[in-house]
Short mmCIF file of C-alpha atoms and ligand atoms in Angstrom, two decimals:
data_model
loop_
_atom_site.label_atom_id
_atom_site.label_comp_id
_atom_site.label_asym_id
_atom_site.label_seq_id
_atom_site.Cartn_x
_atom_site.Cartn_y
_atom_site.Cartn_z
CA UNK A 1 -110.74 -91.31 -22.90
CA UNK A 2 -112.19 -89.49 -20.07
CA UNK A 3 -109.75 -86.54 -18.91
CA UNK A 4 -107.84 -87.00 -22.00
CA UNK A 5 -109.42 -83.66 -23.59
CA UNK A 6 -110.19 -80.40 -22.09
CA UNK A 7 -113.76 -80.60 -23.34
CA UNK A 8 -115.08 -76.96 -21.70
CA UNK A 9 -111.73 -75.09 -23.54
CA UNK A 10 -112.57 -76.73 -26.85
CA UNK A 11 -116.34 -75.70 -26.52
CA UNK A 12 -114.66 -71.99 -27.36
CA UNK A 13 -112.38 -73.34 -30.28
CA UNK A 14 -113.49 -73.20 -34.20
CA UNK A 15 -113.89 -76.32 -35.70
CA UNK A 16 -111.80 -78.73 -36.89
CA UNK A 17 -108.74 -78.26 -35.09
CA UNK A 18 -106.09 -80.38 -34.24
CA UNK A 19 -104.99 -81.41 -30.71
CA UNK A 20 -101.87 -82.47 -29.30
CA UNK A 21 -100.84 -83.74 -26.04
CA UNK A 22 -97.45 -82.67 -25.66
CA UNK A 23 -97.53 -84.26 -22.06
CA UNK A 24 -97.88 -87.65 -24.33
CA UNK A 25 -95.28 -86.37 -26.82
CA UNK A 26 -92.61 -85.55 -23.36
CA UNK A 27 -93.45 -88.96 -22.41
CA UNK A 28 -92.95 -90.88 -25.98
CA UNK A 29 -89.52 -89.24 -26.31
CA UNK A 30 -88.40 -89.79 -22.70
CA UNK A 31 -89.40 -93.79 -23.66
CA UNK A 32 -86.78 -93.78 -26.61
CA UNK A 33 -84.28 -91.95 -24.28
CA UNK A 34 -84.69 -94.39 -21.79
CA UNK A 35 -84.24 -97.53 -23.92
CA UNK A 36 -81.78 -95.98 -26.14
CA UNK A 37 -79.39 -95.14 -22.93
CA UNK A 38 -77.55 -98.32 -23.11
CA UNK A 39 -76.44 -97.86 -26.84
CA UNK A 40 -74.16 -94.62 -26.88
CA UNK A 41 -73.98 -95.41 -31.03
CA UNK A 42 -77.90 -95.26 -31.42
CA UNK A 43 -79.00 -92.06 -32.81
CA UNK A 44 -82.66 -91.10 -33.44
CA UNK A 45 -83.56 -89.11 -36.29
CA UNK A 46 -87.36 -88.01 -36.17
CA UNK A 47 -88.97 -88.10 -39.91
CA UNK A 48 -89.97 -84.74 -40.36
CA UNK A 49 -92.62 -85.84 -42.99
CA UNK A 50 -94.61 -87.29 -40.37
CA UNK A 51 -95.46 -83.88 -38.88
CA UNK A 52 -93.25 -80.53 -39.58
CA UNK A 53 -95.54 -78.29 -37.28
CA UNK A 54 -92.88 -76.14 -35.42
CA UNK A 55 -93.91 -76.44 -31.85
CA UNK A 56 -93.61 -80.65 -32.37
CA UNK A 57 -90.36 -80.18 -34.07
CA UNK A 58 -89.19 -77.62 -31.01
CA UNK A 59 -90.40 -80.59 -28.32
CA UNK A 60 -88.52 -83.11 -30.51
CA UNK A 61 -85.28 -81.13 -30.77
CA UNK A 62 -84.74 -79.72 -27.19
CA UNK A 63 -85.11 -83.70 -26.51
CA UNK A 64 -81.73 -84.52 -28.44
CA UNK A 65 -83.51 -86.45 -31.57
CA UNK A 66 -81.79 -85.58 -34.96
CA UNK A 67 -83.89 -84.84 -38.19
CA UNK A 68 -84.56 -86.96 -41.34
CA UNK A 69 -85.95 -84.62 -44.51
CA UNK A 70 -87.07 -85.08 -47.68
CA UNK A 71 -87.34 -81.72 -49.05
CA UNK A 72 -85.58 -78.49 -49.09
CA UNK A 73 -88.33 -77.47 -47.47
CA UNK A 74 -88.24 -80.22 -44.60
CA UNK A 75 -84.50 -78.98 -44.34
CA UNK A 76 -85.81 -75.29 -43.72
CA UNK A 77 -88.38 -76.17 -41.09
CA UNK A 78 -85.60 -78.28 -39.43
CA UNK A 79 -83.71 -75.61 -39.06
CA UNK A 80 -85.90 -72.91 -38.22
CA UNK A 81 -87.06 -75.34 -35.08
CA UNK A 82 -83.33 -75.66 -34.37
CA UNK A 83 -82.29 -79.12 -34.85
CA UNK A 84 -78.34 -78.71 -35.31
CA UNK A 85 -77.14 -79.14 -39.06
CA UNK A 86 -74.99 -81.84 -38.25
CA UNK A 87 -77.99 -84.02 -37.46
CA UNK A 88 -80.17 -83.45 -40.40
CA UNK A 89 -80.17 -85.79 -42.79
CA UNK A 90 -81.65 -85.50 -46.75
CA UNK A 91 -83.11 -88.87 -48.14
CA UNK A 92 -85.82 -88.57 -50.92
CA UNK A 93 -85.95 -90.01 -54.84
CA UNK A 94 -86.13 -86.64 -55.80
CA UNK A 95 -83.45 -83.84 -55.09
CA UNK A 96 -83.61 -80.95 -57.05
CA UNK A 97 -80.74 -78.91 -57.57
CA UNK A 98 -81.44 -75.98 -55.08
CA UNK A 99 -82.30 -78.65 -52.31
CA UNK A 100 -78.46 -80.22 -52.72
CA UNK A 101 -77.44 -77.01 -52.45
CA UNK A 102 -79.51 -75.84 -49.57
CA UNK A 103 -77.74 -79.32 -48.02
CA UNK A 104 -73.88 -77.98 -49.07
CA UNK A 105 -74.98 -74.26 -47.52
CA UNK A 106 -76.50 -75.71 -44.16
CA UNK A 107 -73.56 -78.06 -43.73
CA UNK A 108 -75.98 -81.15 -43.41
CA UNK A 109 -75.24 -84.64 -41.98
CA UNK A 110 -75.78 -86.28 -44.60
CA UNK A 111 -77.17 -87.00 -47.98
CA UNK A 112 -79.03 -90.43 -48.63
CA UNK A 113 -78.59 -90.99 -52.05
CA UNK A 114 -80.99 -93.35 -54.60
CA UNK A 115 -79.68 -93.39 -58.16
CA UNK A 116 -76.30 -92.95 -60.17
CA UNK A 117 -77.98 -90.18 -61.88
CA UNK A 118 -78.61 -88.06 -58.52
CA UNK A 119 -75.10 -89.64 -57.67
CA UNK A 120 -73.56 -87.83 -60.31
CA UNK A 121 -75.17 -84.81 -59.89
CA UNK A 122 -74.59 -84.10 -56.45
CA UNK A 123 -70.80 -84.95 -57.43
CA UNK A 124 -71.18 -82.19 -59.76
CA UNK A 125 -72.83 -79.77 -57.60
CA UNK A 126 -70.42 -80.15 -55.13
CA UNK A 127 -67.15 -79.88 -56.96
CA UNK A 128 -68.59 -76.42 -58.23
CA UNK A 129 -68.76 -75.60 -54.77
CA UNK A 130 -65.67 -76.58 -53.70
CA UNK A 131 -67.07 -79.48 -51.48
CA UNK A 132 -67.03 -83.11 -50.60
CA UNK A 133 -70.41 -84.85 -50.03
CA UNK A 134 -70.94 -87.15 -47.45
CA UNK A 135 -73.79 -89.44 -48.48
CA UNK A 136 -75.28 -92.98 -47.68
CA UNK A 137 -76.44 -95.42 -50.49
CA UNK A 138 -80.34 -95.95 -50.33
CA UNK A 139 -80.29 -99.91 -50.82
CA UNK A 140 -83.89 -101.14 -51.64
CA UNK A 141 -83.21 -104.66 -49.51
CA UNK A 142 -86.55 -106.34 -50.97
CA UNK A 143 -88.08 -106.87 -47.59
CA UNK A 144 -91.93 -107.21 -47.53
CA UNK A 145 -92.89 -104.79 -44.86
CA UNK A 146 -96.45 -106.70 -44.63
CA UNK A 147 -97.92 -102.91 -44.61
CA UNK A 148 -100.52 -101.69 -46.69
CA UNK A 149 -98.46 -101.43 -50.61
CA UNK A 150 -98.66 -98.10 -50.59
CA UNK A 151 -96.64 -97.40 -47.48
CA UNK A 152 -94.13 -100.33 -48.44
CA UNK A 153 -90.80 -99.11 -50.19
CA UNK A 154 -88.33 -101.92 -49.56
CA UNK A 155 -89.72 -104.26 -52.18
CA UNK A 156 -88.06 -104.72 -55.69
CA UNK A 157 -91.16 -103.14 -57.23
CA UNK A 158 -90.65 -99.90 -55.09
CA UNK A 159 -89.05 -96.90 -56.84
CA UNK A 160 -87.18 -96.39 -53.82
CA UNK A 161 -83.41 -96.98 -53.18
CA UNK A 162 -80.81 -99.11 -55.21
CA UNK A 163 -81.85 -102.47 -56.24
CA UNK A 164 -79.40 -105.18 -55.12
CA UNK A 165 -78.37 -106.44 -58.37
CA UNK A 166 -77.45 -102.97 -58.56
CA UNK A 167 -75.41 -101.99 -55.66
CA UNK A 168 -72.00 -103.19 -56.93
CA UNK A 169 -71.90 -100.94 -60.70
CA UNK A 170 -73.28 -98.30 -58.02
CA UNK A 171 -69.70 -98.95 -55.94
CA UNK A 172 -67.69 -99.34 -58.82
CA UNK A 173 -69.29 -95.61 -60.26
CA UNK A 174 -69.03 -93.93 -56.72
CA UNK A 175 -65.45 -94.39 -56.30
CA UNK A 176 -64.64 -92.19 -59.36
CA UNK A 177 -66.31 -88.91 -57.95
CA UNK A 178 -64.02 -86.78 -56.38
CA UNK A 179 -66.52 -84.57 -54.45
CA UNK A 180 -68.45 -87.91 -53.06
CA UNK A 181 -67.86 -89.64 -49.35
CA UNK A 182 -69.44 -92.70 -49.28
CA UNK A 183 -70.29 -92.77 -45.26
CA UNK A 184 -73.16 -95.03 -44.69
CA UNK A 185 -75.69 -97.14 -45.86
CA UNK A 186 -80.04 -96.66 -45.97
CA UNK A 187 -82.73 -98.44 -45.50
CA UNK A 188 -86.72 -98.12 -45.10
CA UNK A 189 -88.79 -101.03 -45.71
CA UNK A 190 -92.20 -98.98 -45.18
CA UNK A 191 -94.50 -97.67 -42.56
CA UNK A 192 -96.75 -99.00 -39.89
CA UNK A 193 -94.50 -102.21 -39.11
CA UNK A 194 -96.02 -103.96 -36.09
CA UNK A 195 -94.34 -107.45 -36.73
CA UNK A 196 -90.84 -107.22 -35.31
CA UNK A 197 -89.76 -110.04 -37.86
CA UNK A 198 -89.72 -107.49 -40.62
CA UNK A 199 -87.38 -105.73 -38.97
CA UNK A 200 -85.32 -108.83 -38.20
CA UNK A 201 -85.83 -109.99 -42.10
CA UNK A 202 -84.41 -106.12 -42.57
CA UNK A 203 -81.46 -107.45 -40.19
CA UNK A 204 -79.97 -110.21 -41.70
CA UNK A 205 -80.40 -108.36 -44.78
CA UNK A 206 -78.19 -106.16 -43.72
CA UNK A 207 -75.82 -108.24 -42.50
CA UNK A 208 -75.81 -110.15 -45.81
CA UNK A 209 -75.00 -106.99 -47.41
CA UNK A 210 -72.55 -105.94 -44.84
CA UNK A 211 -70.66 -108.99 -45.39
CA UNK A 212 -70.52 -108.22 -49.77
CA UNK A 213 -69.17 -104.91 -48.78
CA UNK A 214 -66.50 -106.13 -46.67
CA UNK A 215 -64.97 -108.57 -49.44
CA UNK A 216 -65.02 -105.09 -51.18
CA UNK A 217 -62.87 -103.86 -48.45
CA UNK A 218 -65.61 -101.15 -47.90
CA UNK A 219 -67.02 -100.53 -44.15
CA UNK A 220 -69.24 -97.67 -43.58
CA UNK A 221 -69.27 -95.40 -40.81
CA UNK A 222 -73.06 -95.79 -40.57
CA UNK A 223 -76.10 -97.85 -40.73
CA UNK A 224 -79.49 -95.88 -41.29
CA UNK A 225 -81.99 -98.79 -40.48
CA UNK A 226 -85.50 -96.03 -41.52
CA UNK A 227 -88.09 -95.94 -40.00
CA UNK A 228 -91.64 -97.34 -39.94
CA UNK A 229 -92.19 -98.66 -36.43
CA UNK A 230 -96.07 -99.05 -36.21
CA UNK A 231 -98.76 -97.71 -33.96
CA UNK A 232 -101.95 -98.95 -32.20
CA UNK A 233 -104.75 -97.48 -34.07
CA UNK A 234 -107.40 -99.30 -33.03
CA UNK A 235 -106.69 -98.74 -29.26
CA UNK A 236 -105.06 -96.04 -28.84
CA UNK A 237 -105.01 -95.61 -25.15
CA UNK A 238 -104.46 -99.07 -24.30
CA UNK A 239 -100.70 -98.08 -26.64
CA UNK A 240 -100.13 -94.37 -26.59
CA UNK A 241 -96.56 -95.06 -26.54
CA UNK A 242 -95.28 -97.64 -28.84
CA UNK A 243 -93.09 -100.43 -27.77
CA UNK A 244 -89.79 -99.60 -28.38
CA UNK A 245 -88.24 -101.89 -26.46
CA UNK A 246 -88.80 -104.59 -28.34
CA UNK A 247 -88.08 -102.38 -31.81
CA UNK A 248 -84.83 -101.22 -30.58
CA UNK A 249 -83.96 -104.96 -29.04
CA UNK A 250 -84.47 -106.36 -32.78
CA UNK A 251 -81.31 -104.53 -33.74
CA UNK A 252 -79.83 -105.04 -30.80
CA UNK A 253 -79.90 -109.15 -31.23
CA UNK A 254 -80.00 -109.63 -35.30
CA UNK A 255 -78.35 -106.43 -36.59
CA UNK A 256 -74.29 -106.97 -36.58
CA UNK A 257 -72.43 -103.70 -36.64
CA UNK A 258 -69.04 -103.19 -37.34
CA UNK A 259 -67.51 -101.65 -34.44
CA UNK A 260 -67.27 -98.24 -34.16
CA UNK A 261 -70.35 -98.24 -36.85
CA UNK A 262 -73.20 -95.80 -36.08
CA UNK A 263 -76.77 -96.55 -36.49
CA UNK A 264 -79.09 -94.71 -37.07
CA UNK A 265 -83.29 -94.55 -37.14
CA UNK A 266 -85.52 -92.51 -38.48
CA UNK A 267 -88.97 -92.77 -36.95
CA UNK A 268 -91.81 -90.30 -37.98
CA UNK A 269 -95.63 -92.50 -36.87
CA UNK A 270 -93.86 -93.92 -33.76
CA UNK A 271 -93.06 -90.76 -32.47
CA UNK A 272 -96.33 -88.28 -33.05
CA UNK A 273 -98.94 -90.03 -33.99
CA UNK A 274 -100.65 -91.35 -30.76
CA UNK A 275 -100.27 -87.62 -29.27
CA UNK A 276 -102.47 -86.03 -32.10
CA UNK A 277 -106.33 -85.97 -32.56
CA UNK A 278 -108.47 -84.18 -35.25
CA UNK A 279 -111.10 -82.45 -33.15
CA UNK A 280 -114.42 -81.89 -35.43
CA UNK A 281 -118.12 -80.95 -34.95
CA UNK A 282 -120.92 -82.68 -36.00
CA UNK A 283 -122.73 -80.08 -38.55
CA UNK A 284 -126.44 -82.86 -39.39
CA UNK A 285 -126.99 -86.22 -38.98
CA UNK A 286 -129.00 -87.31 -41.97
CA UNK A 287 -130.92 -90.48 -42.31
CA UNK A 288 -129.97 -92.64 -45.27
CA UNK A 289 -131.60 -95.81 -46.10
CA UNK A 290 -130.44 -98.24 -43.19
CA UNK A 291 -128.02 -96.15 -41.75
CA UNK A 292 -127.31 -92.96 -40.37
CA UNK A 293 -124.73 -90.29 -41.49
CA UNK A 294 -122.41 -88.20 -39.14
CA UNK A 295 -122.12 -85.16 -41.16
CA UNK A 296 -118.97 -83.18 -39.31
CA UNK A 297 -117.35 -80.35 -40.09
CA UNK A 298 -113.75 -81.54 -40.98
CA UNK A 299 -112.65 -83.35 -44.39
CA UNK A 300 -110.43 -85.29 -46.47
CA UNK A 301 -108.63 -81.94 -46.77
CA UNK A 302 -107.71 -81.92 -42.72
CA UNK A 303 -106.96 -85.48 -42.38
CA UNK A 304 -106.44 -87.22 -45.87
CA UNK A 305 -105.49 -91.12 -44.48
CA UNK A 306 -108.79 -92.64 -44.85
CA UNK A 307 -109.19 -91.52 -48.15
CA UNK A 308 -105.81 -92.05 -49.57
CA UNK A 309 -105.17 -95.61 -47.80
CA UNK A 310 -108.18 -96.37 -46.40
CA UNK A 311 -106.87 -96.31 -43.43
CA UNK A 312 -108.76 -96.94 -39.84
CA UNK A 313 -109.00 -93.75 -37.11
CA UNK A 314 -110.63 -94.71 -33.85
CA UNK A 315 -113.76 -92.27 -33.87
CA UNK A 316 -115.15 -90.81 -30.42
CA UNK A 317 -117.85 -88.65 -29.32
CA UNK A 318 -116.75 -86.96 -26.79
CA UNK A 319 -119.50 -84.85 -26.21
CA UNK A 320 -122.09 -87.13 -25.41
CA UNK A 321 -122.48 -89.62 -22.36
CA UNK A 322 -125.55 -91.80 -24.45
CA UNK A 323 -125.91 -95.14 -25.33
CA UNK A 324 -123.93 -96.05 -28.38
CA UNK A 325 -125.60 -96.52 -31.76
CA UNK A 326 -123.42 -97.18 -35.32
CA UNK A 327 -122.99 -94.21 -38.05
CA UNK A 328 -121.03 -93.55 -41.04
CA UNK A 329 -118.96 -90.26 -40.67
CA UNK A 330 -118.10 -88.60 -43.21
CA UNK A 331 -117.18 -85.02 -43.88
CA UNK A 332 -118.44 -82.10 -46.02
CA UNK A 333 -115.89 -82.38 -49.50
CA UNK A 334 -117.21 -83.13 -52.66
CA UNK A 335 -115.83 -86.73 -52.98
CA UNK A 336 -117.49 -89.47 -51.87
CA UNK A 337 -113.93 -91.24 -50.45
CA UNK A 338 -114.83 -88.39 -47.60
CA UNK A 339 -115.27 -90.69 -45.16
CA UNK A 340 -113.71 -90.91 -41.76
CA UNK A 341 -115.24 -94.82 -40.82
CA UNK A 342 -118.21 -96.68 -41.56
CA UNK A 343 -120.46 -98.47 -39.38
CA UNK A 344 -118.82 -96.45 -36.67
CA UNK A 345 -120.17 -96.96 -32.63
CA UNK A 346 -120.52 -93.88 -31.17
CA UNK A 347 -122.35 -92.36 -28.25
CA UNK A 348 -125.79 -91.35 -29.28
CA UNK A 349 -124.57 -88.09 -31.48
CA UNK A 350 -126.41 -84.66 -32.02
CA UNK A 351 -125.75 -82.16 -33.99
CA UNK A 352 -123.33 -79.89 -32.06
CA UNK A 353 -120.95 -82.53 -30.32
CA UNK A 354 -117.78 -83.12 -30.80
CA UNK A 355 -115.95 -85.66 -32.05
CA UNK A 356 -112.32 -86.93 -31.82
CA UNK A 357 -110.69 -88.92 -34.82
CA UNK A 358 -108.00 -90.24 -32.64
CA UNK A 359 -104.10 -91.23 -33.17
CA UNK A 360 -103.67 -88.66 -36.37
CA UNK A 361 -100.72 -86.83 -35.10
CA UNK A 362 -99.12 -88.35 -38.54
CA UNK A 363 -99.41 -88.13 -41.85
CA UNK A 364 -102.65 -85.72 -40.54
CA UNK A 365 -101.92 -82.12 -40.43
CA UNK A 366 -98.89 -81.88 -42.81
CA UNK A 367 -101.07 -83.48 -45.07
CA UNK A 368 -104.07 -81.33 -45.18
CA UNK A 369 -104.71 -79.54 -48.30
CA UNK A 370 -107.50 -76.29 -49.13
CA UNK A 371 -109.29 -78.73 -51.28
CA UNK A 372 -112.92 -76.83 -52.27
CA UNK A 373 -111.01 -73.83 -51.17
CA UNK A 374 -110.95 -74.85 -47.65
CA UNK A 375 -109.25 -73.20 -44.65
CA UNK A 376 -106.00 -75.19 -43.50
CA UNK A 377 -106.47 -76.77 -40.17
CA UNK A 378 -105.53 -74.68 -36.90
CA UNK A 379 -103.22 -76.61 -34.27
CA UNK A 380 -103.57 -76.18 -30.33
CA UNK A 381 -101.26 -77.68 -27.90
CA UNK A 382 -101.96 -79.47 -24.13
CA UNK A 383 -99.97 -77.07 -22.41
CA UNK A 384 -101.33 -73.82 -23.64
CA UNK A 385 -104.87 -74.39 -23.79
N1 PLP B 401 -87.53 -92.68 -43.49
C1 PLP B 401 -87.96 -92.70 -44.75
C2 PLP B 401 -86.95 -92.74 -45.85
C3 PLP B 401 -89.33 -92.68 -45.05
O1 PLP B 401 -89.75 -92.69 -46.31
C4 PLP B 401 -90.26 -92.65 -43.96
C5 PLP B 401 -91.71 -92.64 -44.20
O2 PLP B 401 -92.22 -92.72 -45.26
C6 PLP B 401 -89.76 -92.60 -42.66
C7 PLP B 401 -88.39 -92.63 -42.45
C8 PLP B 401 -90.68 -92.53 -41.47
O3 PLP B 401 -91.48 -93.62 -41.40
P1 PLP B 401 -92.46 -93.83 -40.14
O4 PLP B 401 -93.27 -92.60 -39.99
O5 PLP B 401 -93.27 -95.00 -40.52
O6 PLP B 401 -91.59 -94.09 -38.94
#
């Protein structure tokens, strides 16, 4: 940890602020480059959902990564950081009108398409503009992601994506619109994968499916494999950058592409979140009966994850140099789910030090809200502090 934050800088910095490390960022997408180099038909999409802020989206960009969105609003932010139309990509249960046409008028990649309803409606859409849309059938493969349920999506019981037992009325209804492409086919199993046999399950799955489509005479120009490649949360510096090689290798050795067939990933956690950390200051500690409260300054409304999923964020003082003694931390909103870790070991903490709730570079800042009428979270970057 030492070294890893420019503690005298953030002594001058309002509290809570996130913190990234574009150095670690530079690094993480230099790692994908390097072990995507041998496969000319890989292509990276980042998940824009995972963090939108524009000077991450600039860093991913100028490093050649297309864009996954799943808004008209993800599409706008793509843009405005510059990531080429022709490598954004629209996925999402959801589209409203104005969002398939914000796709048509930016000339996207792509549309990844869930239903027959939003089928039909981007058929319609599109013949009233005069245009053909190229999109990729969302297939729900009913994969268990072994994730926490409510970051799996590829399971049966998912709303997400065409159900198998589906897929072939789907075909039969797709060939009859005039103003649809069928290009490729989707898939996301869910987030925070860190057993590489899901993504082999996901695979042969695949493959399975592949091989139906081909008695069908149909082979796509693309695979879209998701995302969902986990992180190392509870030791973050022992793993700042994932282990792609062994994520990209699963493809490699199960997934059987056609040839000439693309394929495609779109990873969001994988990418950010080891390079982000919500900086906060401890406001009181207060004695409670048997334990001791960190009272800081930032909330559920700055970094939502523990709340919503209960999910684990190393915690560090790193303020103090004292012997460690065990906490709860927990932040200043009016819910008592506004908690950041229980039974936490930190360095002897005083009011006034700093903390570091570490690896929240996802899901984090685009996630904050102004809960209790709360100021929105600041951002600061390594290389401009
Ligand atoms: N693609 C889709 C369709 C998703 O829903 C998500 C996340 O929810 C992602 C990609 C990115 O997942 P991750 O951040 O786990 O890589």
């Amino acid at each position: 940890m030492k070294g890893l934050f420019p503690i005298d800088k953030f002594k001058n910095i309002e509290t809570p602020f996130y913190y990234y490390n574009t150095s670690l960022l530079r690094e993480t997408l230099n790692t994908i480059k390097k072990e995507t180099a041998q496969f000319p038909n890989y292509h990276v999409h980042y998940a824009v959902k995972a963090n939108a802020n524009n000077r991450i989206l600039s860093i991913i960009r100028e490093n050649g990564l297309g864009a996954d969105c799943v808004s008209g609003g993800e599409i706008k932010a793509a843009l405005k950081a510059g990531f080429p139309s022709d490598k954004i990509v629209f996925a999402g249960v959801g589209k409203a009108d104005w969002e398939i046409k914000l796709g048509f008028e930016s000339n996207i990649f792509c549309f990844n398409v869930e239903s027959i309803p939003e089928l039909d409606n981007i058929n319609e859409l599109a013949s009233i503009q005069g245009k053909t849309a190229s999109v990729a059938l969302r297939i729900n493969p009913n994969i268990d992601a072994h994730t926490h349920h409510y970051i799996t999506t590829g399971l049966s019981e998912n709303k997400f994506g065409i159900s198998l037992i589906h897929l072939d009325s789907v075909l039969d209804h797709l060939i009859t619109l005039k103003n649809i492409k069928l290009i490729g086919l989707h898939f996301h199993i869910g987030s925070q994968i860190t057993d590489m046999d899901s993504f082999k399950g996901l695979c042969i799955r695949i493959n399975e499916i592949q091989e139906h489509l081909y008695q069908r005479m149909i082979i796509v120009d693309s695979i879209n494999v998701g995302g969902g490649l986990g992180i190392n949360y509870e030791e973050p510096d022992k793993e700042p950058i994932p282990d792609f090689r062994s994520y990209f290798s699963v493809f490699y050795k199960h997934l059987k592409l056609r040839p000439k067939q693309e394929l495609h990933f779109e990873l969001g956690r994988s990418i950010i979140c080891q390079c982000g950390s919500l900086i906060t200051k401890v406001l009181y500690i207060k004695e409670g009966i048997n334990k001791k409260f960190v009272i800081v300054d930032a909330g559920m409304t700055d970094l939502i994850r523990p709340a919503l999923y209960q999910a684990y964020h190393k915690i560090e003082n790193i303020t103090s140099g004292l012997a460690p003694e065990e906490y709860d931390v927990v932040g200043p909103i009016c819910e008592s789910s506004d908690c950041f870790g229980k039974i936490v070991s930190l360095n002897a903490t005083h009011r006034g030090d700093l903390l570091a709730i570490r690896s929240s570079g996802a899901y984090g800042e685009i996630m904050a809200s102004q809960y209790n009428c709360r100021e929105l979270p600041k951002a600061y970057y390594q290389d401009e502090l």
